[in-house]
């Protein structure tokens, strides 16, 4: 609501004043109204009349339906500032001498109560300790509500307390300012002063954030790597173009490669029993693994991928050679992540985390848990890979299936054809090199 509209609504026409100027105070939520009045009518009577009118005809703005508009006569000289200071329910009142050379006396709690109680309920009055040497002398008033403190400050700032009211012989000038209940930078100071609590909390937050945000993304990329979602070689248009190019190449070469295909077909016919044995093993329980050994160049990968798993799409090939040949933890993590499609991976953060952990240990005396060992990070990669493989195997399962009451493990045991196959190549790469 417009402050000007509230002001016009709050002043009755019968009030013997002439409004001169209205000064809104948006930061404090009020207005100053300057007015002329007949000298024969005391200002205190105008204040009493207006307060009675607002009490009998309450005005409640829509943003504050339970509090009515109140008015008080300004007795001091308010300071209209636009500094970065905000209202508080606590006021600091300084006692200043009105002229140089004169002394200002402290006001008693009874005097302060008599001067400020009309603006609202006071919670406490705290005078300056007698042992304190701070000048000027002061007292702290705690109001029950902020709006009461706002009215008291704006009405009583630079009010002259006469000797009859409890001030000094020459009078005591009141300088009022808001006293912030919370000191500046208290949160920052607490954080820097309690590293034993803050640093583990930050580590826990980062770990939780990583699991909540990055783990689903990494699982998605692993699934895409296994199912070849973004591989152009599995695109239908690419396959069609490739088949047309192959047919054209056959015509140009007069199909001279048929003899080669016939020889390869003969070789695989000789290994047909081995291929069928591998296929039968794959249909058995998933709690085992198959080891295929042979000299280099004997066609082990072709036997598994091109023959035994022919037509089965969801296969994951992990080549151990680049992982074992990687130098350093970061390179090993990057190589392992590349094999399964684990991304995004921040392998360079391992070194930085180790430095942070070392610095924190020197500061607070204990490790923070920022850094992780190579085994821990590799375990995360394999765990995400396991989750992705399980999600692929269970993809397409619905509650309408006849075996929907089976658990995940029981379902995969009953449908071995849905299980993805993991092929680990060059598993004994280092041992093979040492034996040569």
Coordinates of N, CA and C in Angstrom, one line a residue, residues 9-242:
X9 N -5.4 8.6 5.0 CA -6.5 7.9 5.6 C -6.4 8.0 7.2
X10 N -5.1 8.2 7.7 CA -4.9 8.2 9.1 C -5.3 9.6 9.7
X11 N -5.3 10.7 8.9 CA -5.5 12.0 9.5 C -7.0 12.4 9.3
X12 N -7.7 12.6 10.3 CA -9.1 13.0 10.2 C -9.2 14.4 9.7
X13 N -10.3 14.8 9.1 CA -10.5 16.1 8.6 C -10.7 17.1 9.7
X14 N -11.2 16.7 10.8 CA -11.4 17.5 12.0 C -10.2 17.9 12.7
X15 N -9.0 17.3 12.4 CA -7.8 17.6 13.1 C -7.3 19.0 12.7
X16 N -7.1 19.8 13.7 CA -6.7 21.2 13.4 C -5.2 21.4 13.0
X17 N -4.9 20.8 11.9 CA -3.5 20.9 11.4 C -3.6 21.1 9.9
X18 N -2.4 21.6 9.4 CA -2.3 21.7 7.9 C -1.0 21.0 7.5
X19 N -1.1 19.9 6.8 CA 0.0 19.1 6.4 C 0.9 19.9 5.5
X20 N 2.2 19.9 5.9 CA 3.2 20.7 5.0 C 4.0 19.7 4.2
X21 N 4.4 18.6 4.7 CA 5.2 17.7 3.9 C 5.2 16.3 4.6
X22 N 5.3 15.3 3.7 CA 5.3 13.9 4.1 C 6.6 13.2 3.7
X23 N 7.3 12.7 4.6 CA 8.6 12.0 4.3 C 8.5 10.5 4.6
X24 N 8.3 9.7 3.6 CA 8.3 8.3 3.8 C 9.7 7.7 4.2
X25 N 9.7 6.7 5.1 CA 10.9 6.0 5.5 C 10.7 4.6 5.3
X26 N 11.0 4.2 4.0 CA 10.7 2.8 3.6 C 11.5 1.8 4.3
X27 N 12.7 2.1 4.7 CA 13.6 1.2 5.4 C 13.1 0.8 6.8
X28 N 12.4 1.8 7.4 CA 11.9 1.6 8.7 C 10.4 1.4 8.8
X29 N 9.7 1.6 7.6 CA 8.3 1.3 7.6 C 7.4 2.3 8.2
X30 N 7.7 3.6 8.0 CA 6.9 4.6 8.6 C 7.0 5.9 7.8
X31 N 6.4 7.0 8.3 CA 6.5 8.3 7.7 C 6.6 9.4 8.7
X32 N 7.3 10.5 8.3 CA 7.3 11.7 9.1 C 6.3 12.7 8.4
X33 N 5.5 13.3 9.2 CA 4.5 14.3 8.7 C 4.8 15.6 9.3
X34 N 5.2 16.6 8.5 CA 5.4 17.9 9.0 C 4.1 18.7 8.8
X35 N 3.7 19.5 9.8 CA 2.5 20.2 9.7 C 2.5 21.5 10.5
X36 N 1.6 22.4 10.1 CA 1.3 23.6 10.8 C 0.1 23.5 11.7
X37 N 0.1 24.2 12.8 CA -1.1 24.1 13.7 C -1.2 25.5 14.4
X38 N -2.4 25.7 14.9 CA -2.7 26.9 15.6 C -1.9 27.0 16.9
X39 N -1.2 28.1 17.2 CA -0.4 28.2 18.4 C -1.3 28.0 19.6
X40 N -2.5 28.3 19.5 CA -3.4 28.2 20.7 C -3.7 26.8 21.0
X41 N -3.5 25.9 20.1 CA -3.7 24.4 20.3 C -2.4 23.8 20.6
X42 N -2.1 23.3 21.8 CA -0.8 22.6 22.1 C -0.6 21.4 21.2
X43 N 0.7 21.2 20.8 CA 1.0 20.0 20.0 C 0.6 18.7 20.7
X44 N 0.8 18.7 22.1 CA 0.5 17.5 22.8 C -1.0 17.1 22.7
X45 N -1.9 18.1 22.6 CA -3.3 17.9 22.4 C -3.6 17.3 21.1
X46 N -2.9 17.8 20.1 CA -3.1 17.2 18.7 C -2.6 15.7 18.7
X47 N -1.5 15.4 19.4 CA -1.1 14.0 19.5 C -2.1 13.1 20.2
X48 N -2.7 13.6 21.3 CA -3.7 12.9 22.0 C -4.9 12.6 21.2
X49 N -5.4 13.7 20.4 CA -6.6 13.6 19.6 C -6.3 12.5 18.5
X50 N -5.2 12.6 17.8 CA -4.9 11.7 16.7 C -4.8 10.2 17.2
X51 N -4.2 10.0 18.4 CA -4.0 8.7 18.9 C -5.4 8.1 19.3
X52 N -6.3 8.9 19.8 CA -7.6 8.5 20.2 C -8.4 8.1 18.9
X53 N -8.2 8.9 17.8 CA -8.9 8.6 16.6 C -8.4 7.3 16.0
X54 N -7.1 7.1 16.0 CA -6.6 5.8 15.4 C -6.9 4.6 16.3
X55 N -7.1 4.8 17.6 CA -7.6 3.7 18.4 C -9.0 3.4 18.2
X56 N -9.9 4.4 17.9 CA -11.3 4.2 17.7 C -11.6 3.7 16.2
X57 N -10.7 4.2 15.3 CA -10.8 3.8 13.9 C -9.5 3.2 13.4
X58 N -9.3 2.0 13.8 CA -8.0 1.3 13.5 C -7.8 1.2 12.0
X59 N -6.6 1.4 11.5 CA -6.2 1.3 10.1 C -5.1 0.2 10.1
X60 N -5.5 -0.9 9.4 CA -4.6 -2.0 9.3 C -4.2 -2.3 7.8
X61 N -3.0 -2.0 7.4 CA -2.6 -2.3 6.0 C -2.7 -3.8 5.7
X62 N -2.8 -4.1 4.4 CA -3.0 -5.5 4.0 C -1.7 -6.4 4.4
X63 N -0.6 -5.7 4.4 CA 0.7 -6.5 4.7 C 0.9 -6.7 6.2
X64 N 0.0 -6.0 7.0 CA 0.1 -6.2 8.5 C -1.3 -6.2 9.1
X65 N -2.1 -7.2 8.8 CA -3.5 -7.1 9.2 C -3.8 -7.2 10.7
X66 N -2.8 -7.5 11.5 CA -3.0 -7.7 13.0 C -2.4 -6.5 13.8
X67 N -1.8 -5.5 13.1 CA -1.2 -4.4 13.7 C -1.8 -3.1 13.1
X68 N -2.3 -2.2 14.0 CA -2.8 -1.0 13.5 C -1.8 0.1 13.4
X69 N -2.1 1.2 12.7 CA -1.2 2.3 12.5 C -1.2 3.1 13.9
X70 N 0.0 3.5 14.3 CA 0.1 4.3 15.5 C 0.9 5.6 15.2
X71 N 0.7 6.6 16.0 CA 1.4 7.9 15.8 C 1.9 8.5 17.1
X72 N 3.0 9.2 17.0 CA 3.6 9.8 18.1 C 4.2 11.2 17.7
X73 N 4.3 12.1 18.6 CA 4.9 13.4 18.3 C 6.4 13.3 18.4
X74 N 7.1 13.8 17.4 CA 8.5 13.9 17.5 C 9.0 14.9 18.4
X75 N 9.7 14.5 19.5 CA 10.2 15.4 20.5 C 11.6 15.8 20.3
X76 N 12.4 15.1 19.5 CA 13.8 15.4 19.3 C 14.0 16.0 17.9
X77 N 15.2 15.7 17.4 CA 15.5 16.1 16.0 C 16.0 14.8 15.3
X78 N 15.1 14.1 14.5 CA 15.5 12.8 13.9 C 16.6 13.0 12.8
X79 N 17.4 12.0 12.7 CA 18.5 12.0 11.7 C 18.0 11.1 10.5
X80 N 17.7 11.8 9.4 CA 17.2 11.1 8.2 C 18.4 10.7 7.4
X81 N 18.9 9.5 7.6 CA 20.1 9.0 6.9 C 19.7 7.8 6.0
X82 N 20.6 7.5 5.0 CA 20.4 6.4 4.1 C 21.5 5.4 4.2
X83 N 22.1 5.3 5.3 CA 23.3 4.4 5.5 C 22.8 2.9 5.5
X84 N 23.8 2.1 5.5 CA 23.5 0.6 5.4 C 23.4 0.1 6.9
X85 N 22.4 0.7 7.5 CA 22.0 0.4 8.9 C 20.5 0.0 8.9
X86 N 20.2 -1.1 9.6 CA 18.9 -1.6 9.6 C 18.3 -1.7 11.0
X87 N 17.0 -1.5 11.1 CA 16.4 -1.5 12.5 C 16.6 -2.7 13.3
X88 N 16.6 -2.5 14.6 CA 16.8 -3.6 15.5 C 16.0 -3.3 16.8
X89 N 15.6 -4.3 17.5 CA 14.8 -4.1 18.7 C 15.6 -3.6 19.9
X90 N 16.9 -3.4 19.7 CA 17.8 -3.0 20.8 C 18.4 -1.6 20.4
X91 N 18.3 -0.6 21.3 CA 18.7 0.7 21.1 C 19.9 1.1 22.0
X92 N 20.9 1.7 21.5 CA 22.0 2.2 22.3 C 21.8 3.7 22.5
X93 N 21.6 4.2 23.7 CA 21.3 5.6 24.0 C 22.6 6.2 24.6
X94 N 23.2 7.2 23.9 CA 24.3 7.9 24.5 C 23.9 9.2 25.1
X95 N 24.6 9.5 26.2 CA 24.3 10.7 27.0 C 25.3 11.7 26.7
X96 N 25.0 12.8 26.0 CA 25.9 13.8 25.5 C 25.6 15.1 26.1
X97 N 26.6 15.9 26.4 CA 26.4 17.3 26.9 C 26.0 18.2 25.7
X98 N 25.0 19.1 26.0 CA 24.5 19.9 24.9 C 25.5 21.0 24.4
X99 N 26.5 21.3 25.2 CA 27.5 22.3 24.8 C 28.9 21.9 25.3
X100 N 29.9 22.3 24.6 CA 31.3 22.0 25.0 C 31.6 22.6 26.4
X101 N 32.3 21.9 27.2 CA 32.7 22.3 28.5 C 31.7 21.8 29.6
X102 N 30.5 21.5 29.3 CA 29.5 21.0 30.3 C 29.6 19.5 30.3
X103 N 29.1 19.0 31.4 CA 29.1 17.5 31.6 C 27.7 17.0 31.5
X104 N 27.7 15.7 31.0 CA 26.4 15.0 30.8 C 26.3 13.9 31.9
X105 N 25.2 13.9 32.6 CA 25.1 12.8 33.6 C 24.3 11.6 33.0
X106 N 24.6 10.5 33.6 CA 23.8 9.3 33.2 C 22.4 9.4 33.7
X107 N 21.5 8.9 32.9 CA 20.1 8.8 33.3 C 19.9 7.5 34.0
X108 N 19.1 7.5 35.0 CA 18.8 6.3 35.8 C 17.8 5.4 35.0
X109 N 17.7 4.2 35.4 CA 16.8 3.3 34.7 C 15.3 3.7 34.9
X110 N 15.0 4.4 36.0 CA 13.6 4.9 36.2 C 13.3 6.0 35.2
X111 N 14.3 6.9 34.9 CA 14.1 8.0 34.0 C 14.0 7.5 32.6
X112 N 14.8 6.5 32.2 CA 14.7 6.0 30.9 C 13.4 5.2 30.7
X113 N 12.9 4.6 31.7 CA 11.7 3.9 31.6 C 10.5 4.8 31.4
X114 N 10.6 5.9 32.1 CA 9.5 6.9 32.0 C 9.5 7.6 30.6
X115 N 10.7 7.8 30.0 CA 10.7 8.5 28.7 C 10.3 7.5 27.6
X116 N 10.6 6.3 27.7 CA 10.5 5.4 26.5 C 9.4 4.3 26.6
X117 N 8.8 4.2 27.8 CA 7.8 3.1 27.9 C 6.6 3.4 27.0
X118 N 6.2 4.6 26.7 CA 5.0 4.9 26.0 C 5.1 4.4 24.5
X119 N 6.3 4.1 24.0 CA 6.5 3.7 22.6 C 6.3 2.2 22.5
X120 N 6.3 1.5 23.6 CA 6.2 0.0 23.5 C 6.8 -0.7 24.7
X121 N 6.5 -1.9 24.9 CA 6.9 -2.7 26.0 C 8.5 -2.8 26.0
X122 N 9.1 -2.6 27.1 CA 10.5 -2.7 27.3 C 10.9 -4.1 27.9
X123 N 11.8 -4.7 27.3 CA 12.2 -6.0 27.8 C 13.3 -5.9 28.9
X124 N 14.2 -4.9 28.7 CA 15.3 -4.8 29.6 C 16.0 -3.4 29.4
X125 N 16.6 -2.9 30.5 CA 17.4 -1.7 30.4 C 18.7 -2.0 31.0
X126 N 19.8 -1.9 30.3 CA 21.1 -2.2 30.7 C 22.0 -1.0 30.7
X127 N 22.3 -0.4 31.9 CA 23.2 0.7 32.0 C 24.6 0.3 31.7
X128 N 25.4 1.3 31.4 CA 26.8 1.1 31.2 C 27.5 0.7 32.5
X129 N 28.4 -0.3 32.5 CA 29.0 -0.7 33.8 C 29.8 0.5 34.4
X130 N 29.8 0.7 35.7 CA 30.5 1.8 36.3 C 32.0 1.7 36.1
X131 N 32.5 0.5 35.9 CA 33.9 0.4 35.8 C 34.4 0.7 34.3
X132 N 33.5 0.8 33.4 CA 33.8 1.1 32.0 C 34.2 2.6 31.9
X133 N 35.3 2.8 31.1 CA 35.8 4.1 30.9 C 35.4 4.7 29.5
X134 N 34.5 4.0 28.8 CA 34.1 4.4 27.5 C 33.3 5.7 27.5
X135 N 33.6 6.6 26.6 CA 32.9 7.8 26.5 C 32.3 8.0 25.1
X136 N 31.2 8.6 24.9 CA 30.2 9.1 26.0 C 29.6 7.9 26.7
X137 N 29.0 8.2 27.9 CA 28.3 7.2 28.6 C 27.0 6.8 27.9
X138 N 26.6 5.6 28.2 CA 25.4 5.1 27.4 C 24.6 4.1 28.2
X139 N 23.5 3.8 27.7 CA 22.6 2.7 28.2 C 22.0 2.0 27.0
X140 N 21.6 0.7 27.2 CA 21.1 -0.1 26.2 C 19.6 -0.5 26.6
X141 N 18.7 -0.2 25.7 CA 17.3 -0.5 25.9 C 16.9 -1.6 24.9
X142 N 16.2 -2.6 25.5 CA 15.8 -3.8 24.7 C 14.2 -3.7 24.7
X143 N 13.7 -3.5 23.5 CA 12.2 -3.5 23.3 C 11.8 -4.9 22.9
X144 N 10.5 -5.1 23.1 CA 9.9 -6.4 22.8 C 9.7 -6.6 21.3
X145 N 9.5 -5.5 20.6 CA 9.3 -5.5 19.1 C 10.2 -4.4 18.5
X146 N 10.5 -4.7 17.2 CA 11.3 -3.8 16.4 C 10.6 -2.5 16.2
X147 N 9.3 -2.6 15.9 CA 8.5 -1.4 15.5 C 8.5 -0.4 16.7
X148 N 8.5 -0.9 18.0 CA 8.6 0.0 19.1 C 9.9 0.7 19.2
X149 N 11.0 0.0 18.9 CA 12.3 0.6 18.9 C 12.4 1.6 17.8
X150 N 11.8 1.4 16.6 CA 11.8 2.3 15.5 C 11.1 3.6 15.9
X151 N 10.0 3.5 16.5 CA 9.3 4.7 16.9 C 10.1 5.5 18.0
X152 N 10.6 4.8 19.0 CA 11.4 5.5 20.0 C 12.6 6.2 19.5
X153 N 13.3 5.6 18.5 CA 14.5 6.2 18.0 C 14.1 7.5 17.2
X154 N 13.1 7.4 16.3 CA 12.8 8.5 15.5 C 12.1 9.7 16.3
X155 N 11.5 9.4 17.4 CA 10.8 10.4 18.1 C 11.8 11.0 19.2
X156 N 12.7 10.3 19.7 CA 13.5 10.8 20.8 C 15.0 11.1 20.5
X157 N 15.4 10.9 19.3 CA 16.8 11.2 18.9 C 17.1 12.7 19.1
X158 N 18.2 13.0 19.8 CA 18.6 14.4 20.1 C 17.5 15.1 20.9
X159 N 16.9 14.4 21.8 CA 15.9 15.0 22.7 C 16.7 15.5 23.9
X160 N 16.4 16.7 24.4 CA 17.1 17.3 25.5 C 16.3 17.0 26.8
X161 N 17.0 16.2 27.7 CA 16.4 15.9 29.0 C 16.8 17.0 30.0
X162 N 15.8 17.6 30.5 CA 16.1 18.8 31.4 C 16.4 18.2 32.8
X163 N 16.9 19.1 33.6 CA 17.3 18.7 35.0 C 16.1 18.2 35.8
X164 N 14.9 18.8 35.5 CA 13.7 18.4 36.2 C 13.3 17.0 35.8
X165 N 13.7 16.5 34.6 CA 13.3 15.2 34.2 C 14.4 14.2 34.5
X166 N 15.5 14.6 35.1 CA 16.5 13.7 35.5 C 17.8 13.9 34.8
X167 N 18.0 14.9 34.0 CA 19.2 15.2 33.3 C 20.2 16.0 34.1
X168 N 21.3 16.5 33.5 CA 22.3 17.3 34.1 C 21.7 18.7 34.3
X169 N 22.5 19.6 34.9 CA 22.1 20.9 35.2 C 21.9 21.7 33.9
X170 N 22.8 21.5 32.9 CA 22.6 22.1 31.6 C 21.8 21.3 30.6
X171 N 21.3 20.1 31.1 CA 20.6 19.2 30.2 C 21.4 18.1 29.7
X172 N 20.8 17.0 29.3 CA 21.5 15.9 28.7 C 20.8 15.6 27.4
X173 N 21.7 15.5 26.3 CA 21.2 15.3 25.0 C 21.3 13.8 24.7
X174 N 20.2 13.2 24.1 CA 20.2 11.8 23.8 C 20.5 11.5 22.4
X175 N 21.5 10.7 22.1 CA 21.8 10.3 20.8 C 21.5 8.8 20.7
X176 N 20.6 8.4 19.8 CA 20.1 7.1 19.8 C 20.5 6.4 18.5
X177 N 20.9 5.2 18.6 CA 21.2 4.4 17.4 C 20.9 2.9 17.6
X178 N 20.7 2.2 16.5 CA 20.3 0.8 16.6 C 21.6 0.0 17.0
X179 N 21.3 -0.9 18.0 CA 22.4 -1.8 18.4 C 22.1 -3.2 17.8
X180 N 23.0 -3.6 16.9 CA 22.8 -4.9 16.2 C 23.0 -6.0 17.2
X181 N 22.0 -6.9 17.2 CA 22.1 -8.1 18.1 C 23.1 -9.1 17.7
X182 N 23.4 -9.2 16.4 CA 24.4 -10.1 15.9 C 25.5 -9.3 15.4
X183 N 26.7 -9.7 15.8 CA 27.9 -8.9 15.4 C 28.2 -9.2 13.9
X184 N 28.9 -8.3 13.3 CA 29.3 -8.5 11.9 C 30.3 -9.7 11.7
X185 N 30.1 -10.4 10.6 CA 31.0 -11.5 10.3 C 31.0 -12.6 11.4
X186 N 30.0 -12.8 12.1 CA 30.0 -13.8 13.2 C 30.0 -15.2 12.6
X187 N 29.3 -15.4 11.4 CA 29.3 -16.7 10.8 C 30.7 -17.0 10.2
X188 N 31.3 -16.0 9.6 CA 32.6 -16.2 9.0 C 33.6 -16.5 10.1
X189 N 33.6 -15.8 11.2 CA 34.5 -16.0 12.2 C 34.4 -17.3 12.9
X190 N 33.1 -17.8 13.0 CA 32.9 -19.1 13.6 C 33.4 -20.2 12.7
X191 N 33.3 -20.0 11.4 CA 33.8 -21.0 10.5 C 35.3 -21.1 10.6
X192 N 36.0 -20.0 10.6 CA 37.4 -20.0 10.7 C 38.0 -20.4 12.0
X193 N 37.2 -20.2 13.1 CA 37.6 -20.6 14.4 C 37.4 -22.0 14.8
X194 N 36.6 -22.7 14.0 CA 36.3 -24.1 14.3 C 36.6 -25.1 13.1
X195 N 37.8 -25.1 12.7 CA 38.1 -26.0 11.5 C 37.9 -27.5 11.8
X196 N 38.0 -27.9 13.0 CA 37.8 -29.3 13.3 C 36.4 -29.8 13.0
X197 N 35.4 -28.8 13.1 CA 34.0 -29.2 12.8 C 33.7 -28.9 11.3
X198 N 34.2 -27.7 10.8 CA 33.8 -27.2 9.5 C 34.4 -28.1 8.4
X199 N 35.6 -28.4 8.5 CA 36.3 -29.1 7.4 C 35.7 -30.5 7.2
X200 N 35.4 -31.3 8.3 CA 34.7 -32.6 8.0 C 33.3 -32.4 7.5
X201 N 32.6 -31.4 7.9 CA 31.3 -31.1 7.4 C 31.3 -30.8 5.9
X202 N 32.3 -30.0 5.5 CA 32.5 -29.7 4.0 C 32.8 -31.0 3.3
X203 N 33.6 -31.8 3.8 CA 34.0 -33.1 3.1 C 32.7 -33.9 3.0
X204 N 31.9 -34.0 4.0 CA 30.7 -34.8 4.0 C 29.7 -34.2 3.0
X205 N 29.6 -32.9 2.9 CA 28.7 -32.2 1.9 C 29.2 -32.5 0.5
X206 N 30.5 -32.4 0.3 CA 31.0 -32.7 -1.1 C 30.8 -34.1 -1.5
X207 N 30.9 -35.0 -0.5 CA 30.7 -36.4 -0.9 C 29.2 -36.7 -1.2
X208 N 28.4 -36.1 -0.4 CA 26.9 -36.3 -0.6 C 26.5 -35.6 -2.0
X209 N 27.1 -34.4 -2.3 CA 26.8 -33.8 -3.5 C 27.3 -34.6 -4.7
X210 N 28.4 -35.2 -4.6 CA 29.0 -36.0 -5.7 C 28.1 -37.2 -5.9
X211 N 27.7 -37.9 -4.8 CA 26.8 -39.1 -5.0 C 25.5 -38.7 -5.6
X212 N 24.9 -37.6 -5.1 CA 23.6 -37.2 -5.6 C 23.5 -36.7 -7.0
X213 N 24.6 -36.0 -7.4 CA 24.6 -35.4 -8.7 C 25.3 -36.1 -9.8
X214 N 26.6 -36.5 -9.5 CA 27.5 -37.1 -10.5 C 27.3 -38.6 -10.7
X215 N 26.9 -39.3 -9.6 CA 26.7 -40.7 -9.8 C 25.7 -41.1 -10.8
X216 N 24.5 -40.5 -10.8 CA 23.5 -40.8 -11.9 C 24.0 -40.5 -13.3
X217 N 24.7 -39.4 -13.4 CA 25.3 -39.0 -14.7 C 26.3 -40.1 -15.1
X218 N 27.2 -40.5 -14.2 CA 28.2 -41.5 -14.6 C 27.6 -42.8 -14.9
X219 N 26.5 -43.2 -14.2 CA 25.8 -44.5 -14.5 C 25.2 -44.4 -15.9
X220 N 24.6 -43.2 -16.2 CA 24.0 -43.1 -17.6 C 25.1 -43.2 -18.7
X221 N 26.3 -42.6 -18.5 CA 27.3 -42.7 -19.5 C 27.8 -44.2 -19.6
X222 N 27.9 -44.9 -18.5 CA 28.3 -46.3 -18.6 C 27.3 -47.1 -19.3
X223 N 26.0 -46.9 -19.1 CA 25.0 -47.6 -19.8 C 25.0 -47.3 -21.3
X224 N 25.3 -46.0 -21.6 CA 25.4 -45.7 -23.0 C 26.6 -46.3 -23.7
X225 N 27.7 -46.5 -22.9 CA 28.9 -47.1 -23.4 C 28.6 -48.6 -23.7
X226 N 27.9 -49.2 -22.8 CA 27.6 -50.7 -23.0 C 26.6 -50.9 -24.1
X227 N 25.6 -50.1 -24.2 CA 24.5 -50.3 -25.2 C 24.8 -49.6 -26.5
X228 N 26.0 -48.9 -26.6 CA 26.4 -48.2 -27.8 C 25.3 -47.2 -28.3
X229 N 24.8 -46.5 -27.3 CA 23.7 -45.5 -27.7 C 24.3 -44.4 -28.6
X230 N 25.5 -44.0 -28.3 CA 26.0 -42.9 -29.1 C 27.1 -43.3 -30.1
X231 N 27.1 -44.6 -30.4 CA 28.1 -45.1 -31.4 C 27.5 -45.0 -32.8
X232 N 28.2 -44.4 -33.7 CA 27.7 -44.2 -35.0 C 27.7 -45.5 -35.8
X233 N 28.6 -46.5 -35.4 CA 28.6 -47.7 -36.1 C 27.3 -48.6 -36.0
X234 N 26.6 -48.3 -34.9 CA 25.3 -49.0 -34.7 C 24.1 -48.2 -35.3
X235 N 24.4 -47.1 -35.9 CA 23.3 -46.4 -36.5 C 22.8 -47.1 -37.8
X236 N 21.4 -47.1 -38.0 CA 20.8 -47.8 -39.1 C 21.3 -47.2 -40.4
X237 N 21.3 -45.9 -40.5 CA 21.7 -45.2 -41.8 C 23.2 -45.6 -42.1
X238 N 24.0 -45.5 -41.0 CA 25.4 -45.9 -41.2 C 25.6 -47.3 -41.7
X239 N 24.8 -48.2 -41.1 CA 24.9 -49.6 -41.5 C 24.5 -49.8 -43.0
X240 N 23.4 -49.1 -43.4 CA 23.0 -49.2 -44.7 C 24.0 -48.7 -45.7
X241 N 24.6 -47.6 -45.4 CA 25.7 -47.0 -46.3 C 26.9 -47.9 -46.3
X242 N 27.2 -48.5 -45.2 CA 28.3 -49.5 -45.2 C 28.0 -50.7 -46.0

